[in-house]
Amino acid sequence: MHGSKLNQEATNTYSQSYSAKIAEEFFSQNDSISGQQIISITPVKQVNFFILKALFDEWQDEIKKFRSPYFDYKNEDVNQALKAFINTLSKHIQIDKEHFQPLLEKSVKATLELLYDPASYYTKELSKTASVDKSRELKASSKYIKLHKALFEDLWSRLNQGNDLQSAIQSALASYTDSNQEIEHITELFNSTLPLNVTDKQVDPEQFPMPEPLDTLEEIETVAPEESTSQDEINDEFEPVEKEELEAESHSINQQYKGDIKTLNQRYEEKEKAKTVAAALETKSLSNLKNNININQRYMFVNDLFEGHDKDYEIAMDQVEDCDSFDSSVELLVQNYAKKYDWDMNSDEVKELLKVIFKRFR
């Protein structure tokens, strides 16, 4: 983008070197990496979420292996046993350096491709399966996409309207005005670890130190969603999520909540009413807030909103659980946590948290 062409040789070399450096720094002090640590392993959020995506893709492939024509997987006892197994796995994500570094390298390459050549990225991603419902396939990955969000939404909308993959991608790119600021910011984040130069011209591979060769890799361990309490909860990890509206202007916390707190409640009421019937069913009341926050959401809330302070997050969720209304829960968060951690109230993370809390009081 910006007239730049992604150099594949330079991208491969950079991804190897960057991954080797990150892995070396982390595993020099740790024997393995947990799910909680993955979400902040690099300064580039997109890389971290692509690692999670790779893990959940592996989980999907592995869970299919449990299916067999010789056993009744619809049986209630079998379902309950499978749920218990999945819940146990989700709490024990643990990957050593040998198995983690290839995942990291793959995620760095995917991030650079999405950043500079989204047409190639989406073509590859949506061509992996034989599914004709490309819009559903794309929407299922929305929770992992952190770059070029407007392009993603436009592409999904065109696919949802029945356009074929290539014409949808070309049309979406033609109408998309990419963000110089976003690309520059991500470039700076990469540069903070290793200088990034993967576009326009051939880059000398000797510019980057090559990682030590790895031994033959064994199959990656399976990973599952955290704390699912029903089959719907398990499936929800890979179901499309509802499109979130983006606001053009950003405001400070004081400006955002100046005046009656009911203004926020009214705004969410209007959004909920505008959703489709399917989305409305998705927003049914939650009987237990924390148990209905999936692993990706929890990672995002703890790290992006509570700066990695698990204890504050747990206390906040318990306090919200005890509130008697959406208004009072939002006021509690604003007074006790939004100011403390300097939240951007228009950020995707805050909107996602408020969306979950809103469901709690419907």
C-alpha positions as a Python dict, from the first residue, in 0.01 Angstrom:
ca = {
    (1, 'M'): (0, 0, 0),
    (2, 'H'): (109, 362, -49),
    (3, 'G'): (264, 237, -373),
    (4, 'S'): (491, 3, -176),
    (5, 'K'): (531, -359, -276),
    (6, 'L'): (595, -616, -8),
    (7, 'N'): (923, -795, -72),
    (8, 'Q'): (865, -1162, 8),
    (9, 'E'): (1231, -1253, 61),
    (10, 'A'): (1282, -959, 294),
    (11, 'T'): (956, -1041, 474),
    (12, 'N'): (1060, -1404, 532),
    (13, 'T'): (1403, -1300, 656),
    (14, 'Y'): (1266, -1030, 883),
    (15, 'S'): (998, -1261, 1028),
    (16, 'Q'): (1262, -1523, 1114),
    (17, 'S'): (1497, -1271, 1271),
    (18, 'Y'): (1226, -1083, 1461),
    (19, 'S'): (1076, -1407, 1595),
    (20, 'A'): (1417, -1540, 1697),
    (21, 'K'): (1493, -1220, 1888),
    (22, 'I'): (1157, -1212, 2069),
    (23, 'A'): (1174, -1582, 2152),
    (24, 'E'): (1533, -1562, 2273),
    (25, 'E'): (1455, -1272, 2507),
    (26, 'F'): (1145, -1440, 2650),
    (27, 'F'): (1269, -1798, 2683),
    (28, 'S'): (1599, -1693, 2836),
    (29, 'Q'): (1391, -1633, 3149),
    (30, 'N'): (1102, -1876, 3094),
    (31, 'D'): (1076, -2246, 3014),
    (32, 'S'): (737, -2207, 2844),
    (33, 'I'): (478, -1945, 2755),
    (34, 'S'): (117, -1930, 2880),
    (35, 'G'): (-193, -1792, 2713),
    (36, 'Q'): (-180, -1483, 2934),
    (37, 'Q'): (180, -1415, 2828),
    (38, 'I'): (109, -1461, 2458),
    (39, 'I'): (-123, -1161, 2447),
    (40, 'S'): (167, -927, 2529),
    (41, 'I'): (466, -1120, 2391),
    (42, 'T'): (538, -851, 2128),
    (43, 'P'): (460, -477, 2120),
    (44, 'V'): (251, -536, 1803),
    (45, 'K'): (-98, -637, 1912),
    (46, 'Q'): (-182, -782, 1569),
    (47, 'V'): (107, -1029, 1592),
    (48, 'N'): (-10, -1148, 1933),
    (49, 'F'): (-368, -1198, 1819),
    (50, 'F'): (-255, -1387, 1510),
    (51, 'I'): (-72, -1626, 1742),
    (52, 'L'): (-400, -1685, 1924),
    (53, 'K'): (-573, -1734, 1590),
    (54, 'A'): (-316, -1996, 1492),
    (55, 'L'): (-374, -2175, 1822),
    (56, 'F'): (-751, -2177, 1783),
    (57, 'D'): (-718, -2297, 1423),
    (58, 'E'): (-511, -2585, 1556),
    (59, 'W'): (-774, -2645, 1823),
    (60, 'Q'): (-1046, -2669, 1560),
    (61, 'D'): (-846, -2922, 1360),
    (62, 'E'): (-772, -3126, 1670),
    (63, 'I'): (-1130, -3127, 1797),
    (64, 'K'): (-1247, -3267, 1462),
    (65, 'K'): (-1025, -3568, 1525),
    (66, 'F'): (-1243, -3660, 1821),
    (67, 'R'): (-1537, -3714, 1590),
    (68, 'S'): (-1585, -4073, 1483),
    (69, 'P'): (-1862, -4265, 1306),
    (70, 'Y'): (-1834, -4531, 1573),
    (71, 'F'): (-1946, -4319, 1869),
    (72, 'D'): (-2247, -4106, 1954),
    (73, 'Y'): (-2116, -3753, 2009),
    (74, 'K'): (-2470, -3620, 2051),
    (75, 'N'): (-2508, -3819, 2371),
    (76, 'E'): (-2540, -3588, 2674),
    (77, 'D'): (-2279, -3774, 2881),
    (78, 'V'): (-2029, -3755, 2593),
    (79, 'N'): (-2099, -3384, 2549),
    (80, 'Q'): (-2045, -3314, 2917),
    (81, 'A'): (-1720, -3509, 2923),
    (82, 'L'): (-1596, -3321, 2615),
    (83, 'K'): (-1683, -2986, 2774),
    (84, 'A'): (-1493, -3077, 3089),
    (85, 'F'): (-1190, -3177, 2882),
    (86, 'I'): (-1201, -2852, 2683),
    (87, 'N'): (-1232, -2640, 2997),
    (88, 'T'): (-934, -2815, 3152),
    (89, 'L'): (-720, -2762, 2841),
    (90, 'S'): (-809, -2394, 2819),
    (91, 'K'): (-660, -2329, 3161),
    (92, 'H'): (-332, -2499, 3078),
    (93, 'I'): (-194, -2333, 2765),
    (94, 'Q'): (178, -2404, 2784),
    (95, 'I'): (414, -2396, 2483),
    (96, 'D'): (790, -2435, 2480),
    (97, 'K'): (1028, -2237, 2261),
    (98, 'E'): (1065, -2506, 1995),
    (99, 'H'): (692, -2513, 1925),
    (100, 'F'): (620, -2147, 1987),
    (101, 'Q'): (877, -1982, 1762),
    (102, 'P'): (726, -2116, 1435),
    (103, 'L'): (385, -1984, 1545),
    (104, 'L'): (539, -1645, 1616),
    (105, 'E'): (719, -1635, 1281),
    (106, 'K'): (398, -1726, 1096),
    (107, 'S'): (211, -1450, 1281),
    (108, 'V'): (473, -1186, 1203),
    (109, 'K'): (455, -1273, 831),
    (110, 'A'): (75, -1259, 837),
    (111, 'T'): (83, -921, 1012),
    (112, 'L'): (322, -770, 758),
    (113, 'E'): (114, -905, 472),
    (114, 'L'): (-207, -767, 620),
    (115, 'L'): (-35, -433, 685),
    (116, 'Y'): (113, -384, 336),
    (117, 'D'): (-76, -623, 108),
    (118, 'P'): (-423, -695, 250),
    (119, 'A'): (-549, -822, -88),
    (120, 'S'): (-299, -1106, -77),
    (121, 'Y'): (-371, -1177, 290),
    (122, 'Y'): (-749, -1204, 249),
    (123, 'T'): (-721, -1401, -75),
    (124, 'K'): (-506, -1663, 98),
    (125, 'E'): (-715, -1674, 416),
    (126, 'L'): (-1049, -1708, 241),
    (127, 'S'): (-922, -1962, -9),
    (128, 'K'): (-811, -2212, 256),
    (129, 'T'): (-1147, -2386, 278),
    (130, 'A'): (-1403, -2495, 23),
    (131, 'S'): (-1680, -2306, 202),
    (132, 'V'): (-1891, -2094, -33),
    (133, 'D'): (-2003, -1870, 254),
    (134, 'K'): (-1696, -1645, 253),
    (135, 'S'): (-1871, -1368, 450),
    (136, 'R'): (-1933, -1603, 743),
    (137, 'E'): (-1581, -1737, 715),
    (138, 'L'): (-1439, -1383, 725),
    (139, 'K'): (-1661, -1265, 1010),
    (140, 'A'): (-1548, -1558, 1223),
    (141, 'S'): (-1197, -1411, 1223),
    (142, 'S'): (-1303, -1056, 1308),
    (143, 'K'): (-1196, -1084, 1672),
    (144, 'Y'): (-839, -1140, 1558),
    (145, 'I'): (-814, -851, 1308),
    (146, 'K'): (-665, -532, 1455),
    (147, 'L'): (-533, -362, 1137),
    (148, 'H'): (-728, -183, 861),
    (149, 'K'): (-1057, -238, 1044),
    (150, 'A'): (-1255, -20, 801),
    (151, 'L'): (-1127, -226, 509),
    (152, 'F'): (-1223, -547, 689),
    (153, 'E'): (-1579, -427, 752),
    (154, 'D'): (-1622, -310, 392),
    (155, 'L'): (-1492, -640, 257),
    (156, 'W'): (-1725, -837, 483),
    (157, 'S'): (-2020, -623, 377),
    (158, 'R'): (-1949, -682, 6),
    (159, 'L'): (-1912, -1057, 56),
    (160, 'N'): (-2231, -1060, 261),
    (161, 'Q'): (-2409, -898, -34),
    (162, 'G'): (-2311, -1188, -257),
    (163, 'N'): (-2006, -1050, -437),
    (164, 'D'): (-1742, -1305, -534),
    (165, 'L'): (-1415, -1301, -343),
    (166, 'Q'): (-1188, -1129, -594),
    (167, 'S'): (-1433, -858, -698),
    (168, 'A'): (-1517, -791, -332),
    (169, 'I'): (-1149, -750, -243),
    (170, 'Q'): (-1077, -526, -543),
    (171, 'S'): (-1383, -307, -479),
    (172, 'A'): (-1311, -276, -107),
    (173, 'L'): (-948, -177, -173),
    (174, 'A'): (-1051, 73, -440),
    (175, 'S'): (-1278, 258, -197),
    (176, 'Y'): (-1048, 229, 104),
    (177, 'T'): (-828, 520, 206),
    (178, 'D'): (-557, 354, 412),
    (179, 'S'): (-417, 519, 720),
    (180, 'N'): (-60, 647, 695),
    (181, 'Q'): (-68, 705, 1068),
    (182, 'E'): (-166, 346, 1142),
    (183, 'I'): (105, 200, 919),
    (184, 'E'): (367, 436, 1060),
    (185, 'H'): (266, 345, 1415),
    (186, 'I'): (294, -30, 1351),
    (187, 'T'): (628, 25, 1177),
    (188, 'E'): (756, 209, 1483),
    (189, 'L'): (645, -79, 1705),
    (190, 'F'): (835, -329, 1489),
    (191, 'N'): (1136, -96, 1483),
    (192, 'S'): (1147, -92, 1862),
    (193, 'T'): (1256, -457, 1844),
    (194, 'L'): (1426, -481, 1504),
    (195, 'P'): (1451, -225, 1219),
    (196, 'L'): (1180, -296, 961),
    (197, 'N'): (1246, -268, 588),
    (198, 'V'): (1039, -513, 383),
    (199, 'T'): (898, -302, 100),
    (200, 'D'): (997, -155, -237),
    (201, 'K'): (1342, -305, -282),
    (202, 'Q'): (1535, -624, -225),
    (203, 'V'): (1682, -632, 121),
    (204, 'D'): (2012, -802, 188),
    (205, 'P'): (1939, -1109, 404),
    (206, 'E'): (2266, -1044, 590),
    (207, 'Q'): (2105, -729, 732),
    (208, 'F'): (1928, -945, 985),
    (209, 'P'): (2080, -1211, 1210),
    (210, 'M'): (1944, -1555, 1124),
    (211, 'P'): (1797, -1770, 1402),
    (212, 'E'): (1953, -2094, 1508),
    (213, 'P'): (1807, -2394, 1314),
    (214, 'L'): (1530, -2577, 1497),
    (215, 'D'): (1498, -2952, 1535),
    (216, 'T'): (1211, -3132, 1369),
    (217, 'L'): (889, -2997, 1514),
    (218, 'E'): (626, -3219, 1665),
    (219, 'E'): (258, -3149, 1621),
    (220, 'I'): (143, -2836, 1805),
    (221, 'E'): (-51, -2900, 2123),
    (222, 'T'): (-422, -2835, 2121),
    (223, 'V'): (-577, -2526, 2274),
    (224, 'A'): (-939, -2452, 2361),
    (225, 'P'): (-1157, -2162, 2472),
    (226, 'E'): (-1154, -2078, 2843),
    (227, 'E'): (-1437, -2136, 3090),
    (228, 'S'): (-1714, -2235, 2847),
    (229, 'T'): (-2018, -2356, 3034),
    (230, 'S'): (-2229, -2477, 2739),
    (231, 'Q'): (-2188, -2604, 2387),
    (232, 'D'): (-2304, -2265, 2260),
    (233, 'E'): (-2025, -2100, 2460),
    (234, 'I'): (-1769, -2332, 2301),
    (235, 'N'): (-1898, -2273, 1949),
    (236, 'D'): (-1911, -1897, 2008),
    (237, 'E'): (-1532, -1877, 1997),
    (238, 'F'): (-1549, -1944, 1625),
    (239, 'E'): (-1884, -1789, 1533),
    (240, 'P'): (-1908, -1448, 1359),
    (241, 'V'): (-1925, -1155, 1597),
    (242, 'E'): (-2156, -862, 1546),
    (243, 'K'): (-2020, -558, 1357),
    (244, 'E'): (-1933, -278, 1600),
    (245, 'E'): (-1993, 85, 1507),
    (246, 'L'): (-1688, 310, 1502),
    (247, 'E'): (-1710, 670, 1620),
    (248, 'A'): (-1525, 940, 1427),
    (249, 'E'): (-1440, 1166, 1719),
    (250, 'S'): (-1249, 1082, 2035),
    (251, 'H'): (-1328, 1246, 2369),
    (252, 'S'): (-1168, 1252, 2710),
    (253, 'I'): (-1324, 1052, 2993),
    (254, 'N'): (-1465, 1363, 3153),
    (255, 'Q'): (-1615, 1481, 2824),
    (256, 'Q'): (-1752, 1137, 2746),
    (257, 'Y'): (-1938, 1109, 3074),
    (258, 'K'): (-2015, 1474, 3143),
    (259, 'G'): (-2380, 1500, 3238),
    (260, 'D'): (-2637, 1231, 3303),
    (261, 'I'): (-2504, 874, 3282),
    (262, 'K'): (-2834, 774, 3120),
    (263, 'T'): (-2707, 921, 2792),
    (264, 'L'): (-2473, 621, 2761),
    (265, 'N'): (-2752, 380, 2841),
    (266, 'Q'): (-2977, 540, 2579),
    (267, 'R'): (-2699, 515, 2319),
    (268, 'Y'): (-2659, 143, 2382),
    (269, 'E'): (-3036, 93, 2375),
    (270, 'E'): (-3048, 250, 2029),
    (271, 'K'): (-2765, 30, 1905),
    (272, 'E'): (-2929, -284, 2035),
    (273, 'K'): (-3262, -200, 1873),
    (274, 'A'): (-3091, -151, 1538),
    (275, 'K'): (-2938, -499, 1536),
    (276, 'T'): (-3073, -792, 1335),
    (277, 'V'): (-3296, -1061, 1488),
    (278, 'A'): (-3000, -1298, 1507),
    (279, 'A'): (-2792, -1040, 1690),
    (280, 'A'): (-3076, -965, 1927),
    (281, 'L'): (-3089, -1328, 2028),
    (282, 'E'): (-2717, -1310, 2092),
    (283, 'T'): (-2763, -1024, 2340),
    (284, 'K'): (-2975, -1214, 2590),
    (285, 'S'): (-2903, -1150, 2956),
    (286, 'L'): (-2597, -1312, 3105),
    (287, 'S'): (-2652, -1496, 3430),
    (288, 'N'): (-2287, -1476, 3528),
    (289, 'L'): (-2066, -1203, 3384),
    (290, 'K'): (-1718, -1356, 3422),
    (291, 'N'): (-1822, -1700, 3301),
    (292, 'N'): (-1954, -1548, 2981),
    (293, 'I'): (-1637, -1356, 2894),
    (294, 'N'): (-1434, -1570, 2654),
    (295, 'I'): (-1057, -1614, 2663),
    (296, 'N'): (-985, -1352, 2394),
    (297, 'Q'): (-1202, -1094, 2565),
    (298, 'R'): (-1045, -1161, 2905),
    (299, 'Y'): (-693, -1123, 2766),
    (300, 'M'): (-793, -800, 2597),
    (301, 'F'): (-963, -652, 2905),
    (302, 'V'): (-684, -745, 3148),
    (303, 'N'): (-398, -625, 2929),
    (304, 'D'): (-546, -331, 2741),
    (305, 'L'): (-775, -187, 3009),
    (306, 'F'): (-622, -303, 3339),
    (307, 'E'): (-255, -294, 3229),
    (308, 'G'): (-207, -661, 3318),
    (309, 'H'): (-345, -631, 3672),
    (310, 'D'): (-553, -948, 3702),
    (311, 'K'): (-658, -870, 4058),
    (312, 'D'): (-808, -532, 3966),
    (313, 'Y'): (-989, -692, 3672),
    (314, 'E'): (-1137, -966, 3891),
    (315, 'I'): (-1246, -715, 4156),
    (316, 'A'): (-1401, -489, 3892),
    (317, 'M'): (-1601, -776, 3740),
    (318, 'D'): (-1723, -883, 4084),
    (319, 'Q'): (-1830, -526, 4158),
    (320, 'V'): (-2014, -499, 3826),
    (321, 'E'): (-2184, -831, 3901),
    (322, 'D'): (-2319, -681, 4223),
    (323, 'C'): (-2453, -365, 4054),
    (324, 'D'): (-2828, -341, 4005),
    (325, 'S'): (-2824, -163, 3668),
    (326, 'F'): (-2614, -89, 3361),
    (327, 'D'): (-2599, 279, 3460),
    (328, 'S'): (-2454, 207, 3802),
    (329, 'S'): (-2202, -42, 3665),
    (330, 'V'): (-2072, 207, 3407),
    (331, 'E'): (-2048, 480, 3670),
    (332, 'L'): (-1852, 242, 3892),
    (333, 'L'): (-1606, 161, 3612),
    (334, 'V'): (-1560, 526, 3520),
    (335, 'Q'): (-1496, 642, 3876),
    (336, 'N'): (-1280, 350, 3993),
    (337, 'Y'): (-1096, 223, 3685),
    (338, 'A'): (-1134, 438, 3371),
    (339, 'K'): (-961, 733, 3534),
    (340, 'K'): (-703, 518, 3709),
    (341, 'Y'): (-594, 344, 3387),
    (342, 'D'): (-665, 639, 3154),
    (343, 'W'): (-910, 455, 2929),
    (344, 'D'): (-996, 584, 2583),
    (345, 'M'): (-1373, 551, 2607),
    (346, 'N'): (-1403, 527, 2229),
    (347, 'S'): (-1157, 238, 2197),
    (348, 'D'): (-1266, -104, 2072),
    (349, 'E'): (-1166, -258, 2406),
    (350, 'V'): (-1391, -31, 2615),
    (351, 'K'): (-1679, -73, 2370),
    (352, 'E'): (-1644, -452, 2389),
    (353, 'L'): (-1644, -446, 2771),
    (354, 'L'): (-1951, -222, 2782),
    (355, 'K'): (-2125, -444, 2530),
    (356, 'V'): (-2072, -749, 2752),
    (357, 'I'): (-2188, -559, 3062),
    (358, 'F'): (-2492, -428, 2876),
    (359, 'K'): (-2600, -788, 2804),
    (360, 'R'): (-2569, -860, 3176),
    (361, 'F'): (-2853, -618, 3258),
    (362, 'R'): (-3091, -679, 2967),
}
